[in-house]
Amino acid sequence: MNLFNIIDEIENVDPEFQDRISPRRAAIKNITSFGSKVAVAALPFAFSTLFKKAYGQTSGTAVNDVLNFALTLEYLEAEYYATGVSTAGLIPAGAGATALAQIAKDEANHVAFLKSVLGSAAVSKPTFDFTAKNTFPDVFSNYQTFLKVALAFEDTGVRAYKGQAGNLKGNKVVLTAALNIHSVEARHASHLRQMVAANVSGASALKPWIAYTANGNDTGIAAVNPVYAGEQNTTQANVNVTGFMGASGNISQSAAAEAFDEPLTKDAVLAIAGLFIV
Amino acid sequence: MENLTKAEEIVSHDNSDFLTANVQRRSFIKYAGAATAAVALIAAGCKKSHDGNNGAEAYLGRGDTGILNYAYALEQLEAAFYTQAVASFGGDSSWTVAEKALITDIRDHEIAHREFFKTALGTNAIGSLEVNFDSINFNSKANVLATAKAFEDLGVSAYNGAGYLIENGDYLTLAGKIVSVEARHAAYIRDLISNGSFAGADVVNPTTGLDTSRSPQEVLGIAGAYIKTKINANDLPS
């Protein structure tokens, strides 16, 4: 067991690991003397204590659970776009095809990134049925359907990562990486909303953000209601946002709902993703 | 000594209390030799100016209060920017009806964020910041969009980079609720400038697919060009 190698490795992914272990960098710099004073047999224990101290309440198992949950969603998205962009005749050439290729690449990168972080703890890819048991039978033959389902995936992804943030609290490496994926999903969702508005019949009013509707679902696609459940919320931290002064008069109900995206619980996300998993 | 000079500046700007200021200044010099004592005194001096009516500096504070004030400062900047942008639509005839509607939405979102933080912070909230938009031509759609892009991408990187500093899980989730809306704005603005640039390689790493995160110091260094009020972020967690 080479402690110094391990610390070097950790520092590769977490440059501030030493500070994390001890606010006084000197303490860890003196690890040689620390080691010499502690019986070799006690080292693993001492080291795991250092880890717990470094990463606070987020135990390795809890972090891996979040990462594997994220990986499952990224598998879903990555395979969906990979299939879409390689299906002849589905996506018209032009800006849309370029954008979808970009999104496909980002999602494939997310899968590779999460797998590299999880290593042997990574879950394997499920088998997907993107028709969701025939709910979307033409998902890979009708461009409009393809965009609608893509948007549902992106808006779900945004909510899923948000819902897990609390489980990664204080974890500089993993929480920051998760947030850096979360905002990319939101960028995708914003662009896909514009694509849906431009290409899907009856959806021209769709905004890049989730507008207020009574049930939260502003897409007009009833089959994806669970993806948007709760997005109509206008109360944050027990304060009704419509009570604030806006540019003229109070903040509108729509602006209040749009200004805050809502999280989804892991169970709610798995229920949605489960529709597409065989 | 840099801190001492800063403290002197703060004190000497406090014209309303000129005599006391001079006494304090002498105290600083007297104790400057003893490092710890001097630091304590400087801290005390700063504290005084934050609590007073001296509008020279906005002190963000410590812990979650500091981070929330940091977010509040950025939301103030964005809200002020979009308020002026919307008021200046008439200066450039190339704005379309749809663009004007969506950018007005963004203004309202930023105002909602600003007011939310102000309310959440209560008496701990920093005051209203004085902005400096001299470098922005609000009568140019291209210039407004370029600035909007810079602010939105900066905002996304700010929330992404500060998330791990938040101790309270509810605040963390709230920051998450806001950052994805900022990312939606960023993507929309980027697409207006160049369709398809919503997740361009300048913000999303083309190898990992990860967005950008920045430390509060980096963010304030960039945002500072647009803020006249001096922001004191010295006690933010790191």
Coordinates of C-alpha atoms in Angstrom, one line a residue:
Chain A
M1 CA 0.0 0.0 0.0
N2 CA 1.6 3.2 -1.1
L3 CA -0.1 6.1 0.6
F4 CA 1.9 8.7 -1.3
N5 CA 0.9 7.3 -4.7
I6 CA -2.8 7.3 -3.6
I7 CA -2.6 10.9 -2.5
D8 CA -0.9 11.8 -5.8
E9 CA -3.7 10.0 -7.6
I10 CA -6.4 11.8 -5.7
E11 CA -4.7 15.1 -6.2
N12 CA -4.9 14.5 -10.0
V13 CA -8.7 14.7 -9.7
D14 CA -8.9 16.9 -6.7
P15 CA -6.1 19.4 -6.5
E16 CA -7.2 20.6 -3.1
F17 CA -7.4 17.2 -1.5
Q18 CA -4.6 18.1 0.9
D19 CA -6.5 21.2 2.1
R20 CA -9.6 19.1 2.4
I21 CA -7.8 16.6 4.7
S22 CA -6.5 19.3 6.9
P23 CA -7.0 23.0 6.7
R24 CA -3.4 23.2 7.8
R25 CA -1.4 21.9 4.8
A26 CA 1.6 21.4 7.0
A27 CA -0.2 18.5 8.8
I28 CA -0.4 16.4 5.7
K29 CA 3.0 17.4 4.4
N30 CA 4.3 15.8 7.6
I31 CA 2.6 12.5 6.7
T32 CA 6.0 10.8 6.9
S33 CA 6.3 11.5 10.5
F34 CA 2.6 10.7 11.0
G35 CA 3.2 7.3 9.4
S36 CA 6.2 6.6 11.4
K37 CA 4.4 7.2 14.6
V38 CA 1.4 5.0 13.8
A39 CA 1.6 1.3 13.7
V40 CA 1.6 0.1 10.1
A41 CA -1.5 -2.1 10.8
A42 CA -3.4 1.0 11.8
L43 CA -2.7 2.9 8.6
P44 CA -5.7 1.7 6.6
F45 CA -8.0 2.8 9.4
A46 CA -6.2 6.1 9.8
F47 CA -6.4 6.7 6.1
S48 CA -10.1 6.0 5.8
T49 CA -10.6 8.5 8.6
L50 CA -8.8 11.0 6.5
F51 CA -11.1 10.2 3.6
K52 CA -14.2 10.7 5.7
K53 CA -12.9 13.9 6.9
A54 CA -12.0 15.0 3.4
Y55 CA -15.4 14.2 1.9
G56 CA -17.7 14.9 4.8
Q57 CA -21.1 13.2 4.9
T58 CA -20.9 11.9 1.3
S59 CA -19.8 8.4 1.8
G60 CA -18.3 6.5 -1.2
T61 CA -21.4 4.4 -1.6
A62 CA -23.7 7.3 -1.6
V63 CA -21.6 9.1 -4.2
N64 CA -21.4 6.0 -6.4
D65 CA -25.2 5.6 -6.2
V66 CA -25.6 9.1 -7.5
L67 CA -23.0 8.6 -10.2
N68 CA -24.6 5.3 -11.3
F69 CA -28.0 6.9 -11.4
A70 CA -26.6 9.6 -13.6
L71 CA -24.8 7.1 -15.7
T72 CA -28.1 5.2 -16.4
L73 CA -29.7 8.4 -17.6
E74 CA -26.7 9.3 -19.8
Y75 CA -26.7 5.8 -21.3
L76 CA -30.3 6.4 -22.2
E77 CA -29.6 9.8 -23.8
A78 CA -26.4 8.7 -25.5
E79 CA -28.0 5.7 -27.1
Y80 CA -31.0 7.6 -28.1
Y81 CA -29.1 10.3 -30.0
A82 CA -26.6 7.8 -31.4
T83 CA -29.4 5.8 -32.9
G84 CA -31.2 8.9 -34.1
V85 CA -28.2 10.5 -35.9
S86 CA -27.3 7.2 -37.5
T87 CA -30.9 6.5 -38.8
A88 CA -31.0 7.4 -42.5
G89 CA -33.8 9.7 -43.4
L90 CA -34.8 10.7 -39.9
I91 CA -33.0 14.0 -39.4
P92 CA -33.0 16.5 -42.2
A93 CA -29.6 17.8 -43.2
G94 CA -28.7 21.3 -41.9
A95 CA -28.5 23.2 -38.6
G96 CA -30.8 20.6 -36.9
A97 CA -28.5 17.7 -37.8
T98 CA -25.5 19.6 -36.7
A99 CA -27.1 20.4 -33.3
L100 CA -28.2 16.9 -32.7
A101 CA -24.7 15.6 -33.6
Q102 CA -23.3 18.0 -31.0
I103 CA -25.8 16.8 -28.4
A104 CA -25.1 13.2 -29.2
K105 CA -21.4 13.9 -28.7
D106 CA -21.9 15.6 -25.4
E107 CA -24.0 12.7 -24.1
A108 CA -21.5 10.1 -25.2
N109 CA -18.8 12.2 -23.4
H110 CA -20.9 12.2 -20.3
V111 CA -21.2 8.4 -20.4
A112 CA -17.4 8.1 -20.9
F113 CA -16.7 10.6 -18.1
L114 CA -19.0 8.9 -15.6
K115 CA -17.6 5.5 -16.4
S116 CA -14.1 6.7 -16.0
V117 CA -15.0 8.1 -12.5
L118 CA -16.8 5.0 -11.4
G119 CA -14.3 2.5 -12.8
S120 CA -15.3 -1.0 -11.9
A121 CA -18.3 0.3 -9.8
A122 CA -20.0 1.5 -13.0
V123 CA -23.4 -0.2 -13.8
S124 CA -23.7 -1.7 -17.2
K125 CA -26.0 -0.2 -19.9
P126 CA -29.6 -1.4 -19.8
T127 CA -31.4 -2.5 -22.9
F128 CA -33.6 0.4 -24.1
D129 CA -37.0 0.5 -25.9
F130 CA -37.3 4.1 -27.1
T131 CA -40.9 3.5 -28.3
A132 CA -41.7 3.2 -24.6
K133 CA -43.8 0.1 -25.2
N134 CA -45.3 1.6 -28.3
T135 CA -46.2 5.0 -26.8
F136 CA -43.9 6.6 -29.4
P137 CA -44.0 3.9 -32.2
D138 CA -42.5 6.3 -34.8
V139 CA -39.7 7.7 -32.6
F140 CA -37.0 6.8 -35.2
S141 CA -39.1 7.5 -38.3
N142 CA -40.9 10.7 -37.5
Y143 CA -38.6 13.7 -36.9
Q144 CA -41.3 15.5 -34.8
T145 CA -41.6 12.5 -32.5
F146 CA -37.9 12.2 -32.2
L147 CA -37.5 15.8 -31.1
K148 CA -40.4 15.5 -28.6
V149 CA -38.9 12.5 -26.9
A150 CA -35.4 14.2 -27.0
L151 CA -36.8 17.2 -25.2
A152 CA -38.5 15.1 -22.6
F153 CA -35.1 13.4 -21.9
E154 CA -33.2 16.7 -21.6
D155 CA -35.8 18.3 -19.3
T156 CA -35.8 15.1 -17.2
G157 CA -32.0 15.1 -17.1
V158 CA -32.0 18.7 -15.8
R159 CA -34.4 17.8 -13.0
A160 CA -32.6 14.5 -12.2
Y161 CA -29.2 16.1 -11.6
K162 CA -30.8 18.9 -9.6
G163 CA -32.5 16.4 -7.4
Q164 CA -29.2 14.7 -6.5
A165 CA -27.2 17.9 -5.7
G166 CA -28.0 17.6 -2.0
N167 CA -26.5 14.1 -1.9
L168 CA -23.2 15.5 -3.1
K169 CA -23.2 18.5 -0.8
G170 CA -19.7 19.8 -0.1
N171 CA -18.0 17.4 -2.5
K172 CA -15.9 19.6 -4.6
V173 CA -14.9 17.1 -7.2
V174 CA -18.2 15.1 -7.7
L175 CA -20.7 17.9 -7.1
T176 CA -18.9 20.3 -9.4
A177 CA -18.7 17.7 -12.1
A178 CA -22.4 16.9 -11.7
L179 CA -23.2 20.6 -11.9
N180 CA -21.1 20.9 -15.0
I181 CA -23.1 18.2 -16.6
H182 CA -26.4 19.6 -15.3
S183 CA -26.0 22.9 -17.0
V184 CA -25.1 21.2 -20.3
E185 CA -28.4 19.3 -20.1
A186 CA -30.1 22.6 -19.6
R187 CA -28.3 24.1 -22.6
H188 CA -29.5 21.1 -24.7
A189 CA -33.0 21.5 -23.4
S190 CA -33.0 25.2 -24.3
H191 CA -31.9 24.4 -27.8
L192 CA -34.2 21.4 -28.3
R193 CA -37.2 23.6 -27.2
Q194 CA -36.3 25.9 -30.0
M195 CA -36.1 23.0 -32.4
V196 CA -39.4 21.6 -31.2
A197 CA -41.0 25.1 -31.6
A198 CA -39.7 25.3 -35.2
N199 CA -40.5 21.8 -36.3
V200 CA -43.3 20.3 -34.3
S201 CA -46.9 21.1 -35.3
G202 CA -48.7 23.2 -32.8
A203 CA -45.6 23.9 -30.7
S204 CA -44.5 27.2 -32.1
A205 CA -45.0 29.0 -28.8
L206 CA -42.7 26.8 -26.8
K207 CA -40.0 28.8 -25.0
P208 CA -36.4 27.8 -24.2
W209 CA -37.5 27.7 -20.5
I210 CA -40.5 25.9 -19.0
A211 CA -43.4 28.2 -19.0
Y212 CA -46.2 28.1 -16.5
T213 CA -49.1 25.8 -17.1
A214 CA -51.6 24.4 -14.6
N215 CA -49.9 20.9 -14.5
G216 CA -46.4 22.1 -15.2
N217 CA -46.2 20.6 -18.7
D218 CA -45.9 23.3 -21.3
T219 CA -45.1 21.0 -24.2
G220 CA -48.6 20.0 -25.0
I221 CA -47.5 16.3 -25.1
A222 CA -49.7 14.6 -22.5
A223 CA -47.5 11.4 -22.6
V224 CA -44.7 13.3 -20.9
N225 CA -46.7 14.8 -18.1
P226 CA -44.6 13.1 -15.4
V227 CA -41.5 14.9 -16.8
Y228 CA -43.0 18.3 -15.9
A229 CA -45.0 17.5 -12.8
G230 CA -44.3 20.3 -10.3
E231 CA -42.7 22.8 -12.8
Q232 CA -45.7 25.1 -12.2
N233 CA -44.3 25.9 -8.7
T234 CA -44.0 29.6 -7.9
T235 CA -43.1 29.2 -4.2
Q236 CA -39.4 29.1 -3.3
A237 CA -38.1 28.6 0.2
N238 CA -41.7 29.3 1.4
V239 CA -41.8 32.6 -0.4
N240 CA -44.2 33.2 -3.3
V241 CA -42.2 34.7 -6.1
T242 CA -45.3 36.4 -7.5
G243 CA -45.2 38.6 -4.4
F244 CA -42.0 40.3 -5.6
M245 CA -42.0 43.6 -7.4
G246 CA -41.1 43.1 -11.1
A247 CA -40.2 45.6 -13.8
S248 CA -43.8 46.9 -13.7
G249 CA -46.1 45.5 -11.1
N250 CA -45.5 42.1 -9.5
I251 CA -43.5 39.3 -11.0
S252 CA -46.0 37.4 -13.2
Q253 CA -47.0 33.8 -12.5
S254 CA -45.3 32.7 -15.7
A255 CA -42.0 34.4 -15.0
A256 CA -42.1 33.1 -11.4
A257 CA -42.5 29.5 -12.6
E258 CA -40.0 29.9 -15.5
A259 CA -37.3 31.5 -13.3
F260 CA -36.8 28.4 -11.2
D261 CA -36.4 24.8 -12.6
E262 CA -37.7 22.2 -10.2
P263 CA -35.9 19.0 -9.1
L264 CA -37.2 15.5 -9.4
T265 CA -36.7 12.7 -6.9
K266 CA -34.7 9.7 -7.9
D267 CA -37.8 7.6 -7.8
A268 CA -39.7 9.9 -10.1
V269 CA -36.8 10.0 -12.6
L270 CA -36.5 6.2 -12.5
A271 CA -40.2 5.8 -13.1
I272 CA -39.8 8.0 -16.3
A273 CA -36.6 6.3 -17.4
G274 CA -38.2 2.9 -16.7
L275 CA -40.7 3.4 -19.4
F276 CA -37.8 3.2 -21.9
I277 CA -35.9 0.4 -20.2
V278 CA -36.8 -3.2 -21.3
Chain B
M1 CA 0.7 46.3 4.1
E2 CA -1.7 46.1 1.2
N3 CA -4.5 45.4 3.6
L4 CA -3.4 48.3 5.8
T5 CA -3.5 50.6 2.8
K6 CA -7.0 49.3 1.9
A7 CA -8.2 49.8 5.4
E8 CA -6.8 53.3 5.4
E9 CA -8.7 54.0 2.3
I10 CA -11.9 52.7 3.7
V11 CA -11.5 54.7 6.8
S12 CA -10.5 57.9 5.0
H13 CA -13.5 57.6 2.7
D14 CA -15.7 57.7 5.8
N15 CA -15.9 61.5 5.7
S16 CA -18.8 61.6 8.2
D17 CA -16.5 60.3 10.9
F18 CA -13.3 62.1 10.1
L19 CA -11.8 62.4 13.6
T20 CA -12.5 58.8 14.6
A21 CA -11.0 57.8 11.3
N22 CA -7.7 59.5 12.0
V23 CA -7.5 57.9 15.4
Q24 CA -8.2 54.5 13.9
R25 CA -5.5 55.1 11.3
R26 CA -3.0 55.8 14.0
S27 CA -4.0 52.6 15.8
F28 CA -3.4 50.6 12.6
I29 CA 0.1 52.0 12.3
K30 CA 0.9 51.6 15.9
Y31 CA 0.0 47.9 15.8
A32 CA 1.3 47.2 12.3
G33 CA 4.4 45.5 13.7
A34 CA 2.4 42.8 15.5
A35 CA 0.9 41.0 12.5
T36 CA -2.0 39.2 14.2
A37 CA -3.0 42.3 16.2
A38 CA -2.9 44.4 13.0
V39 CA -5.0 41.8 11.1
A40 CA -7.6 41.8 13.9
L41 CA -7.7 45.6 13.9
I42 CA -8.1 45.8 10.1
A43 CA -10.9 43.3 10.4
A44 CA -12.5 45.4 13.0
G45 CA -12.0 48.5 10.9
C46 CA -13.6 46.8 7.9
K47 CA -16.5 45.5 9.9
K48 CA -17.2 49.0 11.0
S49 CA -17.3 50.4 7.5
H50 CA -19.7 47.6 6.4
D51 CA -22.1 48.3 9.0
G52 CA -22.0 52.0 8.6
N53 CA -23.5 54.1 5.8
N54 CA -20.3 54.2 3.9
G55 CA -21.4 53.0 0.5
A56 CA -17.9 52.4 -0.7
E57 CA -17.9 48.7 -0.3
A58 CA -20.3 45.7 -0.3
Y59 CA -19.1 43.1 2.2
L60 CA -20.5 39.7 1.1
G61 CA -20.0 38.0 4.5
R62 CA -19.0 34.4 5.5
G63 CA -20.4 30.9 4.9
D64 CA -23.7 30.5 3.1
T65 CA -24.6 34.2 3.7
G66 CA -21.4 35.1 1.7
I67 CA -22.3 32.7 -1.1
L68 CA -25.9 34.0 -1.3
N69 CA -24.7 37.6 -1.3
Y70 CA -22.3 36.6 -4.1
A71 CA -25.2 35.2 -6.1
Y72 CA -27.3 38.3 -5.2
A73 CA -24.6 40.5 -6.6
L74 CA -24.5 38.6 -9.9
E75 CA -28.3 38.7 -10.2
Q76 CA -28.3 42.4 -9.5
L77 CA -25.8 42.8 -12.3
E78 CA -27.9 40.7 -14.7
A79 CA -31.2 42.3 -13.8
A80 CA -29.8 45.8 -14.2
F81 CA -28.3 44.8 -17.6
Y82 CA -31.5 43.3 -19.0
T83 CA -33.6 46.1 -17.6
Q84 CA -31.6 48.6 -19.6
A85 CA -31.5 46.3 -22.7
V86 CA -35.3 45.9 -22.7
A87 CA -35.7 49.7 -22.3
S88 CA -33.3 50.2 -25.3
F89 CA -35.0 47.8 -27.8
G90 CA -36.1 50.9 -29.8
G91 CA -32.4 51.7 -30.4
D92 CA -32.0 48.9 -32.9
S93 CA -34.7 48.0 -35.4
S94 CA -33.4 44.5 -36.0
W95 CA -34.9 43.1 -32.8
T96 CA -37.7 40.7 -33.8
V97 CA -41.0 40.5 -31.8
A98 CA -40.1 37.0 -30.6
E99 CA -36.6 38.1 -29.5
K100 CA -38.0 41.0 -27.6
A101 CA -40.6 38.8 -25.9
L102 CA -38.0 36.2 -24.8
I103 CA -35.4 38.8 -23.6
T104 CA -38.1 40.5 -21.6
D105 CA -38.8 37.1 -20.1
I106 CA -35.1 36.8 -19.2
R107 CA -35.2 40.3 -17.6
D108 CA -38.2 39.1 -15.5
H109 CA -36.4 35.9 -14.4
E110 CA -33.3 37.9 -13.3
I111 CA -35.4 40.3 -11.4
A112 CA -37.2 37.3 -9.7
H113 CA -33.8 35.8 -8.8
R114 CA -32.5 39.1 -7.5
E115 CA -35.6 39.7 -5.4
F116 CA -35.5 36.1 -4.1
F117 CA -32.0 36.5 -2.8
K118 CA -32.7 39.9 -1.3
T119 CA -35.6 38.4 0.6
A120 CA -33.7 35.2 1.6
L121 CA -30.8 37.2 2.9
G122 CA -33.0 39.7 4.9
T123 CA -30.9 42.0 7.0
N124 CA -27.7 40.2 5.8
A125 CA -28.2 41.3 2.2
I126 CA -25.7 43.6 0.7
G127 CA -27.0 47.0 -0.6
S128 CA -27.8 47.8 -4.2
L129 CA -24.7 47.7 -6.3
E130 CA -23.9 50.6 -8.6
V131 CA -23.2 49.2 -12.1
N132 CA -21.0 50.5 -14.8
F133 CA -22.3 49.8 -18.3
D134 CA -20.3 52.5 -20.0
S135 CA -18.6 49.9 -22.3
I136 CA -22.0 48.6 -23.5
N137 CA -23.8 50.1 -26.5
F138 CA -27.4 49.3 -25.7
N139 CA -28.5 50.6 -29.1
S140 CA -26.7 47.8 -30.8
K141 CA -28.4 44.4 -30.8
A142 CA -25.0 42.7 -31.5
N143 CA -23.4 44.4 -28.5
V144 CA -26.3 43.6 -26.2
L145 CA -26.3 40.0 -27.2
A146 CA -22.5 39.7 -26.9
T147 CA -22.7 41.1 -23.4
A148 CA -25.7 38.9 -22.5
K149 CA -23.8 35.9 -23.6
A150 CA -20.8 36.9 -21.4
F151 CA -23.0 37.5 -18.4
E152 CA -25.0 34.2 -18.8
D153 CA -22.0 32.0 -19.4
L154 CA -20.4 33.7 -16.4
G155 CA -23.4 33.1 -14.3
V156 CA -23.5 29.4 -15.1
S157 CA -19.8 29.0 -14.3
A158 CA -20.3 31.0 -11.1
Y159 CA -23.1 28.8 -9.8
N160 CA -21.3 25.6 -11.0
G161 CA -18.1 26.7 -9.2
A162 CA -19.7 27.8 -5.9
G163 CA -22.1 24.8 -5.5
Y164 CA -19.7 22.8 -3.3
L165 CA -19.2 25.8 -1.0
I166 CA -22.9 25.8 0.0
E167 CA -23.4 24.1 3.4
N168 CA -27.2 24.2 3.5
G169 CA -28.8 21.6 1.3
D170 CA -31.9 23.7 0.6
Y171 CA -29.8 26.6 -0.6
L172 CA -27.8 24.2 -2.8
T173 CA -31.0 22.9 -4.4
L174 CA -32.1 26.5 -4.9
A175 CA -28.9 27.4 -6.6
G176 CA -29.5 24.4 -8.8
K177 CA -33.0 25.6 -9.6
I178 CA -31.5 28.9 -10.8
V179 CA -28.4 27.8 -12.6
S180 CA -30.3 25.6 -15.1
V181 CA -32.4 28.6 -16.0
E182 CA -29.3 30.7 -16.5
A183 CA -28.0 27.9 -18.7
R184 CA -31.2 28.0 -20.7
H185 CA -30.7 31.7 -21.1
A186 CA -27.1 31.2 -22.1
A187 CA -28.0 28.7 -24.8
Y188 CA -30.8 30.9 -26.2
I189 CA -28.6 34.0 -26.4
R190 CA -25.8 32.0 -27.9
D191 CA -28.2 30.6 -30.5
L192 CA -29.3 34.1 -31.4
I193 CA -25.7 35.1 -32.0
S194 CA -24.9 31.9 -33.9
N195 CA -27.4 29.1 -34.2
G196 CA -26.0 25.9 -32.9
S197 CA -23.5 27.4 -30.5
F198 CA -25.7 26.6 -27.4
A199 CA -23.0 24.3 -26.0
G200 CA -20.0 25.6 -27.9
A201 CA -16.5 24.3 -27.3
D202 CA -15.6 27.6 -25.6
V203 CA -17.9 26.7 -22.7
V204 CA -18.5 22.9 -22.9
N205 CA -15.3 20.9 -22.9
P206 CA -15.4 18.9 -26.2
T207 CA -13.7 15.9 -24.6
T208 CA -15.6 15.5 -21.3
G209 CA -18.9 17.2 -22.2
L210 CA -18.6 19.2 -19.0
D211 CA -19.6 22.9 -18.7
T212 CA -17.3 25.6 -17.2
S213 CA -17.0 26.4 -13.5
R214 CA -15.3 29.4 -12.0
S215 CA -14.3 30.3 -8.5
P216 CA -15.9 33.4 -6.9
Q217 CA -12.6 35.2 -7.2
E218 CA -12.4 34.5 -11.0
V219 CA -16.0 35.5 -11.5
L220 CA -15.8 38.7 -9.5
G221 CA -12.6 39.6 -11.4
I222 CA -14.6 39.4 -14.6
A223 CA -17.8 40.9 -13.3
G224 CA -15.9 43.7 -11.6
A225 CA -15.5 45.6 -14.9
Y226 CA -19.3 46.2 -14.8
I227 CA -19.7 47.0 -11.1
K228 CA -18.7 50.3 -9.6
T229 CA -19.3 49.3 -6.0
K230 CA -16.3 47.6 -4.5
I231 CA -17.1 44.1 -3.5
N232 CA -15.3 42.6 -0.5
A233 CA -15.3 38.8 -1.0
N234 CA -12.4 38.2 1.4
D235 CA -14.4 36.1 3.8
L236 CA -16.2 33.8 1.3
P237 CA -15.6 30.1 2.0
S238 CA -13.1 28.4 -0.2

